[in-house]
Amino acid sequence: MFKRTLPALGLLVLAPLVGEYLLGNIAIDALPMIVGIIPLYGGGALLIREVARRWRLGWPGIILLGLAYAVIEEGLLTRSLFNPDYVGLRLLDYGFIPALGIGAYWTVFVLAIHGVWSIAVPISIVEAGSRRPDTPWLGKVGLTVSAVLFLLGGAVPALASPAIYPLSAAQITWTLITVVALIIAAFLSVRFRRPLLPATPAGPWTVFAITIAAGLAFWLPSLLALVGIELESIVPAWITVGFYLALYATMALLILRWSRCTGWGPWHRFALGTAGVVTYAWHGFFQPPSFPAHANVDHMGNAVFALAALGLLAFVAVRLRRFNLRACETAPDFL
């Protein structure tokens, strides 16, 4: 039983490590804080993964459920989607939409962060190292526990910030409608699956390189801000938002096209997850932590987390290669 649940335990821990520590948002001296965020990040990622595999939603379902998670966290829990002065920053000013009370730039930016990196990337890495990547790891009890963990994790932001930003009834209603719509879309996505194409997709290294380039493009505006170049002073918000939406659409169409090819396999999916991890690893060195930390401690932590991430990727790659060799050895010989 321990071996069967080990991947689930790994995902519980890896999701917050990637989502906050590898990102560089929390420094290594605040590592004990992971106990408080495992239920939200880990519980959320595990719940989404188990639901998606139990109901055979596939990766489109995981991404859509990840976006629902992002809306819950940033809309209802931390409320950064609506708070104009969240953590002392004016995150909504760039591309503010008065009718919705949100910032267009921050919304398309932060939802992708959680949907892709907090949820999809940890799931892809743990599944790549698992013997059962496409089947549920937990039974009904385990699924219930992961749901309870996620619900308990949702209380952490409220407890950590007693003066939490108040939401209007309309904001709560539209946020819940968005969450429900994304969940329904995840379950309906299986109806739109198309047959495989007798074609060869791009190689894993090509997939990795293109995804790395997409990650660099995603973080470019943030990197420019760190060196004092504020986009809002030189580029209209609608152009930046349009750039992000075009980036998302391009990558989504590419991955959907690749994954429909008969040659698409575990190494391609691992390449996508690896690119996500590597992107966060280099970005962590530029990201100032949300909680005060000495610069030397912060950079040391970035190096430790980056090296640990590379070590994990190497470990998973070895296991994946071993699984593929065993599959070839046990495959029937029809020649």
GROMACS .gro file of C-alpha atoms in nm:
model
  335
    1MET     CA    1   0.000   0.000   0.000
    2PHE     CA    2   0.288   0.236   0.077
    3LYS     CA    3   0.430   0.187  -0.272
    4ARG     CA    4   0.090   0.257  -0.425
    5THR     CA    5   0.044   0.579  -0.228
    6LEU     CA    6   0.405   0.700  -0.253
    7PRO     CA    7   0.342   0.898  -0.576
    8ALA     CA    8   0.046   1.068  -0.408
    9LEU     CA    9   0.262   1.167  -0.111
   10GLY     CA   10   0.529   1.290  -0.351
   11LEU     CA   11   0.277   1.511  -0.529
   12LEU     CA   12   0.154   1.652  -0.198
   13VAL     CA   13   0.504   1.780  -0.123
   14LEU     CA   14   0.623   1.864  -0.474
   15ALA     CA   15   0.331   2.094  -0.562
   16PRO     CA   16   0.409   2.358  -0.294
   17LEU     CA   17   0.784   2.319  -0.346
   18VAL     CA   18   0.745   2.403  -0.714
   19GLY     CA   19   0.462   2.652  -0.672
   20GLU     CA   20   0.632   2.871  -0.410
   21TYR     CA   21   0.991   2.773  -0.330
   22LEU     CA   22   1.132   2.689  -0.671
   23LEU     CA   23   0.952   2.997  -0.803
   24GLY     CA   24   1.151   3.205  -0.556
   25ASN     CA   25   0.844   3.346  -0.387
   26ILE     CA   26   0.941   3.196  -0.049
   27ALA     CA   27   1.304   3.177   0.065
   28ILE     CA   28   1.466   2.867   0.209
   29ASP     CA   29   1.473   3.007   0.564
   30ALA     CA   30   1.092   2.991   0.555
   31LEU     CA   31   1.088   2.624   0.457
   32PRO     CA   32   0.883   2.529   0.768
   33MET     CA   33   0.598   2.726   0.613
   34ILE     CA   34   0.549   2.440   0.371
   35VAL     CA   35   0.347   2.262   0.640
   36GLY     CA   36   0.085   2.533   0.609
   37ILE     CA   37   0.065   2.533   0.229
   38ILE     CA   38   0.083   2.159   0.159
   39PRO     CA   39  -0.294   2.118   0.215
   40LEU     CA   40  -0.380   2.391  -0.038
   41TYR     CA   41  -0.121   2.328  -0.308
   42GLY     CA   42  -0.060   1.959  -0.252
   43GLY     CA   43  -0.419   1.876  -0.167
   44GLY     CA   44  -0.542   2.071  -0.469
   45ALA     CA   45  -0.297   1.910  -0.712
   46LEU     CA   46  -0.364   1.560  -0.579
   47LEU     CA   47  -0.742   1.608  -0.585
   48ILE     CA   48  -0.730   1.734  -0.944
   49ARG     CA   49  -0.503   1.451  -1.054
   50GLU     CA   50  -0.715   1.181  -0.894
   51VAL     CA   51  -1.041   1.322  -1.030
   52ALA     CA   52  -0.893   1.356  -1.378
   53ARG     CA   53  -0.756   1.000  -1.383
   54ARG     CA   54  -1.061   0.844  -1.220
   55TRP     CA   55  -1.296   1.000  -1.478
   56ARG     CA   56  -1.046   0.976  -1.766
   57LEU     CA   57  -1.044   1.350  -1.833
   58GLY     CA   58  -0.691   1.350  -1.974
   59TRP     CA   59  -0.458   1.649  -1.979
   60PRO     CA   60  -0.714   1.897  -2.114
   61GLY     CA   61  -0.923   1.814  -1.808
   62ILE     CA   62  -0.624   1.860  -1.576
   63ILE     CA   63  -0.548   2.202  -1.724
   64LEU     CA   64  -0.911   2.317  -1.697
   65LEU     CA   65  -0.937   2.192  -1.338
   66GLY     CA   66  -0.605   2.364  -1.268
   67LEU     CA   67  -0.752   2.691  -1.392
   68ALA     CA   68  -1.054   2.635  -1.166
   69TYR     CA   69  -0.810   2.590  -0.877
   70ALA     CA   70  -0.636   2.914  -0.976
   71VAL     CA   71  -0.965   3.106  -0.975
   72ILE     CA   72  -1.050   2.967  -0.630
   73GLU     CA   73  -0.711   3.053  -0.482
   74GLU     CA   74  -0.670   3.400  -0.630
   75GLY     CA   75  -1.037   3.494  -0.642
   76LEU     CA   76  -1.180   3.359  -0.316
   77LEU     CA   77  -0.882   3.279  -0.090
   78THR     CA   78  -0.602   3.532  -0.138
   79ARG     CA   79  -0.842   3.756  -0.339
   80SER     CA   80  -0.559   3.909  -0.537
   81LEU     CA   81  -0.786   3.920  -0.843
   82PHE     CA   82  -0.997   4.188  -0.674
   83ASN     CA   83  -0.776   4.350  -0.409
   84PRO     CA   84  -0.623   4.665  -0.565
   85ASP     CA   85  -0.349   4.682  -0.301
   86TYR     CA   86  -0.273   4.313  -0.248
   87VAL     CA   87   0.051   4.270  -0.041
   88GLY     CA   88   0.117   4.640  -0.091
   89LEU     CA   89   0.137   4.612  -0.471
   90ARG     CA   90  -0.086   4.774  -0.729
   91LEU     CA   91  -0.141   4.456  -0.927
   92LEU     CA   92  -0.471   4.560  -1.084
   93ASP     CA   93  -0.378   4.902  -1.218
   94TYR     CA   94  -0.235   4.773  -1.547
   95GLY     CA   95  -0.535   4.697  -1.763
   96PHE     CA   96  -0.794   4.758  -1.491
   97ILE     CA   97  -1.150   4.670  -1.597
   98PRO     CA   98  -1.390   4.872  -1.377
   99ALA     CA   99  -1.699   4.671  -1.471
  100LEU     CA  100  -1.537   4.351  -1.341
  101GLY     CA  101  -1.315   4.499  -1.073
  102ILE     CA  102  -1.011   4.305  -1.200
  103GLY     CA  103  -0.684   4.380  -1.374
  104ALA     CA  104  -0.669   4.216  -1.716
  105TYR     CA  105  -0.291   4.169  -1.708
  106TRP     CA  106  -0.275   4.027  -1.356
  107THR     CA  107  -0.568   3.794  -1.422
  108VAL     CA  108  -0.427   3.629  -1.736
  109PHE     CA  109  -0.083   3.617  -1.573
  110VAL     CA  110  -0.159   3.467  -1.233
  111LEU     CA  111  -0.418   3.215  -1.350
  112ALA     CA  112  -0.162   3.065  -1.587
  113ILE     CA  113   0.095   3.048  -1.307
  114HIS     CA  114  -0.131   2.828  -1.095
  115GLY     CA  115  -0.297   2.634  -1.375
  116VAL     CA  116   0.035   2.539  -1.535
  117TRP     CA  117   0.309   2.549  -1.270
  118SER     CA  118   0.126   2.491  -0.942
  119ILE     CA  119  -0.087   2.205  -1.078
  120ALA     CA  120   0.011   2.064  -1.419
  121VAL     CA  121   0.391   2.067  -1.384
  122PRO     CA  122   0.409   1.878  -1.050
  123ILE     CA  123   0.154   1.625  -1.174
  124SER     CA  124   0.349   1.563  -1.495
  125ILE     CA  125   0.679   1.510  -1.312
  126VAL     CA  126   0.539   1.271  -1.050
  127GLU     CA  127   0.343   1.076  -1.312
  128ALA     CA  128   0.655   1.042  -1.528
  129GLY     CA  129   0.829   0.866  -1.240
  130SER     CA  130   0.531   0.650  -1.152
  131ARG     CA  131   0.459   0.295  -1.267
  132ARG     CA  132   0.090   0.389  -1.299
  133PRO     CA  133   0.087   0.732  -1.461
  134ASP     CA  134  -0.261   0.706  -1.610
  135THR     CA  135  -0.455   0.532  -1.332
  136PRO     CA  136  -0.576   0.655  -0.991
  137TRP     CA  137  -0.331   0.619  -0.705
  138LEU     CA  138  -0.592   0.646  -0.430
  139GLY     CA  139  -0.920   0.479  -0.344
  140LYS     CA  140  -1.236   0.650  -0.229
  141VAL     CA  141  -1.095   0.715   0.118
  142GLY     CA  142  -0.778   0.870  -0.024
  143LEU     CA  143  -0.981   1.084  -0.263
  144THR     CA  144  -1.191   1.208   0.028
  145VAL     CA  145  -0.880   1.284   0.235
  146SER     CA  146  -0.729   1.488  -0.049
  147ALA     CA  147  -1.054   1.686  -0.080
  148VAL     CA  148  -1.058   1.754   0.295
  149LEU     CA  149  -0.693   1.860   0.282
  150PHE     CA  150  -0.772   2.107   0.006
  151LEU     CA  151  -1.066   2.250   0.200
  152LEU     CA  152  -0.851   2.286   0.512
  153GLY     CA  153  -0.577   2.448   0.305
  154GLY     CA  154  -0.827   2.705   0.184
  155ALA     CA  155  -0.860   2.835   0.539
  156VAL     CA  156  -0.487   2.916   0.564
  157PRO     CA  157  -0.496   3.245   0.365
  158ALA     CA  158  -0.785   3.370   0.578
  159LEU     CA  159  -0.606   3.278   0.903
  160ALA     CA  160  -0.278   3.429   0.783
  161SER     CA  161  -0.446   3.760   0.697
  162PRO     CA  162  -0.720   3.854   0.944
  163ALA     CA  163  -0.794   4.180   0.757
  164ILE     CA  164  -0.872   3.997   0.435
  165TYR     CA  165  -1.010   4.206   0.151
  166PRO     CA  166  -1.394   4.197   0.150
  167LEU     CA  167  -1.565   4.073  -0.164
  168SER     CA  168  -1.899   4.192  -0.295
  169ALA     CA  169  -2.183   3.951  -0.357
  170ALA     CA  170  -2.139   4.000  -0.731
  171GLN     CA  171  -1.767   3.919  -0.716
  172ILE     CA  172  -1.830   3.601  -0.519
  173THR     CA  173  -2.112   3.498  -0.753
  174TRP     CA  174  -1.916   3.548  -1.075
  175THR     CA  175  -1.610   3.380  -0.930
  176LEU     CA  176  -1.815   3.072  -0.837
  177ILE     CA  177  -1.982   3.072  -1.180
  178THR     CA  178  -1.639   3.078  -1.344
  179VAL     CA  179  -1.517   2.790  -1.127
  180VAL     CA  180  -1.824   2.578  -1.203
  181ALA     CA  181  -1.796   2.657  -1.576
  182LEU     CA  182  -1.432   2.544  -1.583
  183ILE     CA  183  -1.515   2.222  -1.396
  184ILE     CA  184  -1.801   2.146  -1.635
  185ALA     CA  185  -1.572   2.220  -1.930
  186ALA     CA  186  -1.316   1.976  -1.789
  187PHE     CA  187  -1.571   1.694  -1.779
  188LEU     CA  188  -1.710   1.783  -2.122
  189SER     CA  189  -1.366   1.799  -2.281
  190VAL     CA  190  -1.359   1.420  -2.321
  191ARG     CA  191  -1.640   1.449  -2.577
  192PHE     CA  192  -1.420   1.655  -2.807
  193ARG     CA  193  -1.132   1.411  -2.833
  194ARG     CA  194  -1.030   1.347  -3.189
  195PRO     CA  195  -0.874   1.032  -3.334
  196LEU     CA  196  -0.496   0.998  -3.346
  197LEU     CA  197  -0.309   1.104  -3.656
  198PRO     CA  198  -0.066   0.865  -3.826
  199ALA     CA  199   0.215   1.115  -3.792
  200THR     CA  200   0.534   1.173  -3.599
  201PRO     CA  201   0.533   1.465  -3.352
  202ALA     CA  202   0.825   1.692  -3.281
  203GLY     CA  203   1.099   1.516  -3.086
  204PRO     CA  204   1.115   1.548  -2.705
  205TRP     CA  205   1.414   1.784  -2.725
  206THR     CA  206   1.227   2.008  -2.969
  207VAL     CA  207   0.923   2.006  -2.740
  208PHE     CA  208   1.152   2.098  -2.450
  209ALA     CA  209   1.321   2.383  -2.641
  210ILE     CA  210   0.994   2.536  -2.762
  211THR     CA  211   0.843   2.517  -2.413
  212ILE     CA  212   1.153   2.676  -2.260
  213ALA     CA  213   1.122   2.961  -2.512
  214ALA     CA  214   0.753   2.999  -2.422
  215GLY     CA  215   0.846   3.013  -2.052
  216LEU     CA  216   1.099   3.288  -2.122
  217ALA     CA  217   0.837   3.482  -2.316
  218PHE     CA  218   0.590   3.438  -2.030
  219TRP     CA  219   0.828   3.582  -1.771
  220LEU     CA  220   0.976   3.855  -1.992
  221PRO     CA  221   0.747   4.137  -1.867
  222SER     CA  222   0.829   4.047  -1.505
  223LEU     CA  223   1.203   4.039  -1.578
  224LEU     CA  224   1.181   4.380  -1.744
  225ALA     CA  225   1.006   4.517  -1.435
  226LEU     CA  226   1.290   4.393  -1.215
  227VAL     CA  227   1.537   4.608  -1.410
  228GLY     CA  228   1.314   4.913  -1.393
  229ILE     CA  229   1.134   4.886  -1.729
  230GLU     CA  230   0.764   4.915  -1.651
  231LEU     CA  231   0.546   4.792  -1.936
  232GLU     CA  232   0.252   5.011  -1.835
  233SER     CA  233   0.460   5.318  -1.917
  234ILE     CA  234   0.547   5.209  -2.273
  235VAL     CA  235   0.301   4.938  -2.383
  236PRO     CA  236  -0.081   4.956  -2.362
  237ALA     CA  237  -0.232   4.685  -2.145
  238TRP     CA  238  -0.440   4.539  -2.427
  239ILE     CA  239  -0.125   4.466  -2.626
  240THR     CA  240   0.036   4.282  -2.332
  241VAL     CA  241  -0.283   4.088  -2.258
  242GLY     CA  242  -0.316   4.003  -2.627
  243PHE     CA  243   0.043   3.881  -2.628
  244TYR     CA  244  -0.028   3.645  -2.337
  245LEU     CA  245  -0.348   3.513  -2.490
  246ALA     CA  246  -0.167   3.453  -2.820
  247LEU     CA  247   0.113   3.273  -2.634
  248TYR     CA  248  -0.137   3.049  -2.453
  249ALA     CA  249  -0.328   2.974  -2.772
  250THR     CA  250  -0.011   2.894  -2.966
  251MET     CA  251   0.121   2.653  -2.704
  252ALA     CA  252  -0.220   2.492  -2.656
  253LEU     CA  253  -0.262   2.432  -3.029
  254LEU     CA  254   0.093   2.300  -3.064
  255ILE     CA  255   0.056   2.057  -2.776
  256LEU     CA  256  -0.286   1.942  -2.891
  257ARG     CA  257  -0.147   1.883  -3.240
  258TRP     CA  258   0.159   1.697  -3.112
  259SER     CA  259  -0.038   1.484  -2.868
  260ARG     CA  260  -0.271   1.363  -3.145
  261CYS     CA  261   0.021   1.203  -3.328
  262THR     CA  262   0.070   0.831  -3.277
  263GLY     CA  263   0.436   0.890  -3.188
  264TRP     CA  264   0.350   1.103  -2.884
  265GLY     CA  265   0.460   0.936  -2.563
  266PRO     CA  266   0.596   0.959  -2.206
  267TRP     CA  267   0.919   1.133  -2.307
  268HIS     CA  268   0.726   1.412  -2.476
  269ARG     CA  269   0.512   1.468  -2.167
  270PHE     CA  270   0.823   1.456  -1.952
  271ALA     CA  271   0.983   1.718  -2.178
  272LEU     CA  272   0.691   1.953  -2.115
  273GLY     CA  273   0.710   1.907  -1.738
  274THR     CA  274   1.088   1.939  -1.736
  275ALA     CA  275   1.071   2.266  -1.926
  276GLY     CA  276   0.826   2.397  -1.667
  277VAL     CA  277   1.056   2.299  -1.379
  278VAL     CA  278   1.366   2.445  -1.546
  279THR     CA  279   1.180   2.770  -1.618
  280TYR     CA  280   1.093   2.812  -1.250
  281ALA     CA  281   1.447   2.712  -1.149
  282TRP     CA  282   1.614   2.996  -1.341
  283HIS     CA  283   1.335   3.242  -1.262
  284GLY     CA  284   1.375   3.185  -0.888
  285PHE     CA  285   1.711   3.367  -0.892
  286PHE     CA  286   1.539   3.686  -1.011
  287GLN     CA  287   1.221   3.666  -0.802
  288PRO     CA  288   1.231   3.869  -0.478
  289PRO     CA  289   1.075   3.668  -0.193
  290SER     CA  290   0.741   3.776  -0.051
  291PHE     CA  291   0.876   3.746   0.303
  292PRO     CA  292   1.192   3.936   0.407
  293ALA     CA  293   1.510   3.730   0.369
  294HIS     CA  294   1.879   3.814   0.355
  295ALA     CA  295   2.003   3.826  -0.004
  296ASN     CA  296   2.269   3.561   0.058
  297VAL     CA  297   2.016   3.328   0.220
  298ASP     CA  298   1.773   3.387  -0.065
  299HIS     CA  299   2.028   3.311  -0.339
  300MET     CA  300   2.159   3.011  -0.151
  301GLY     CA  301   1.806   2.878  -0.129
  302ASN     CA  302   1.752   2.939  -0.500
  303ALA     CA  303   2.063   2.734  -0.574
  304VAL     CA  304   1.957   2.453  -0.338
  305PHE     CA  305   1.607   2.432  -0.486
  306ALA     CA  306   1.738   2.448  -0.844
  307LEU     CA  307   1.992   2.171  -0.782
  308ALA     CA  308   1.728   1.962  -0.606
  309ALA     CA  309   1.495   2.012  -0.901
  310LEU     CA  310   1.763   1.902  -1.148
  311GLY     CA  311   1.837   1.600  -0.930
  312LEU     CA  312   1.468   1.508  -0.925
  313LEU     CA  313   1.447   1.541  -1.304
  314ALA     CA  314   1.751   1.315  -1.345
  315PHE     CA  315   1.597   1.057  -1.110
  316VAL     CA  316   1.266   1.061  -1.296
  317ALA     CA  317   1.445   1.036  -1.632
  318VAL     CA  318   1.629   0.723  -1.515
  319ARG     CA  319   1.305   0.565  -1.394
  320LEU     CA  320   1.127   0.656  -1.715
  321ARG     CA  321   1.403   0.500  -1.922
  322ARG     CA  322   1.389   0.187  -1.708
  323PHE     CA  323   1.011   0.161  -1.752
  324ASN     CA  324   1.046   0.196  -2.129
  325LEU     CA  325   1.316  -0.073  -2.145
  326ARG     CA  326   1.102  -0.314  -1.945
  327ALA     CA  327   0.803  -0.241  -2.169
  328CYS     CA  328   1.013  -0.324  -2.475
  329GLU     CA  329   1.142  -0.645  -2.318
  330THR     CA  330   0.796  -0.768  -2.223
  331ALA     CA  331   0.626  -0.663  -2.547
  332PRO     CA  332   0.520  -0.959  -2.768
  333ASP     CA  333   0.726  -1.023  -3.078
  334PHE     CA  334   0.497  -1.027  -3.380
  335LEU     CA  335   0.775  -1.060  -3.640
   0.00000   0.00000   0.00000
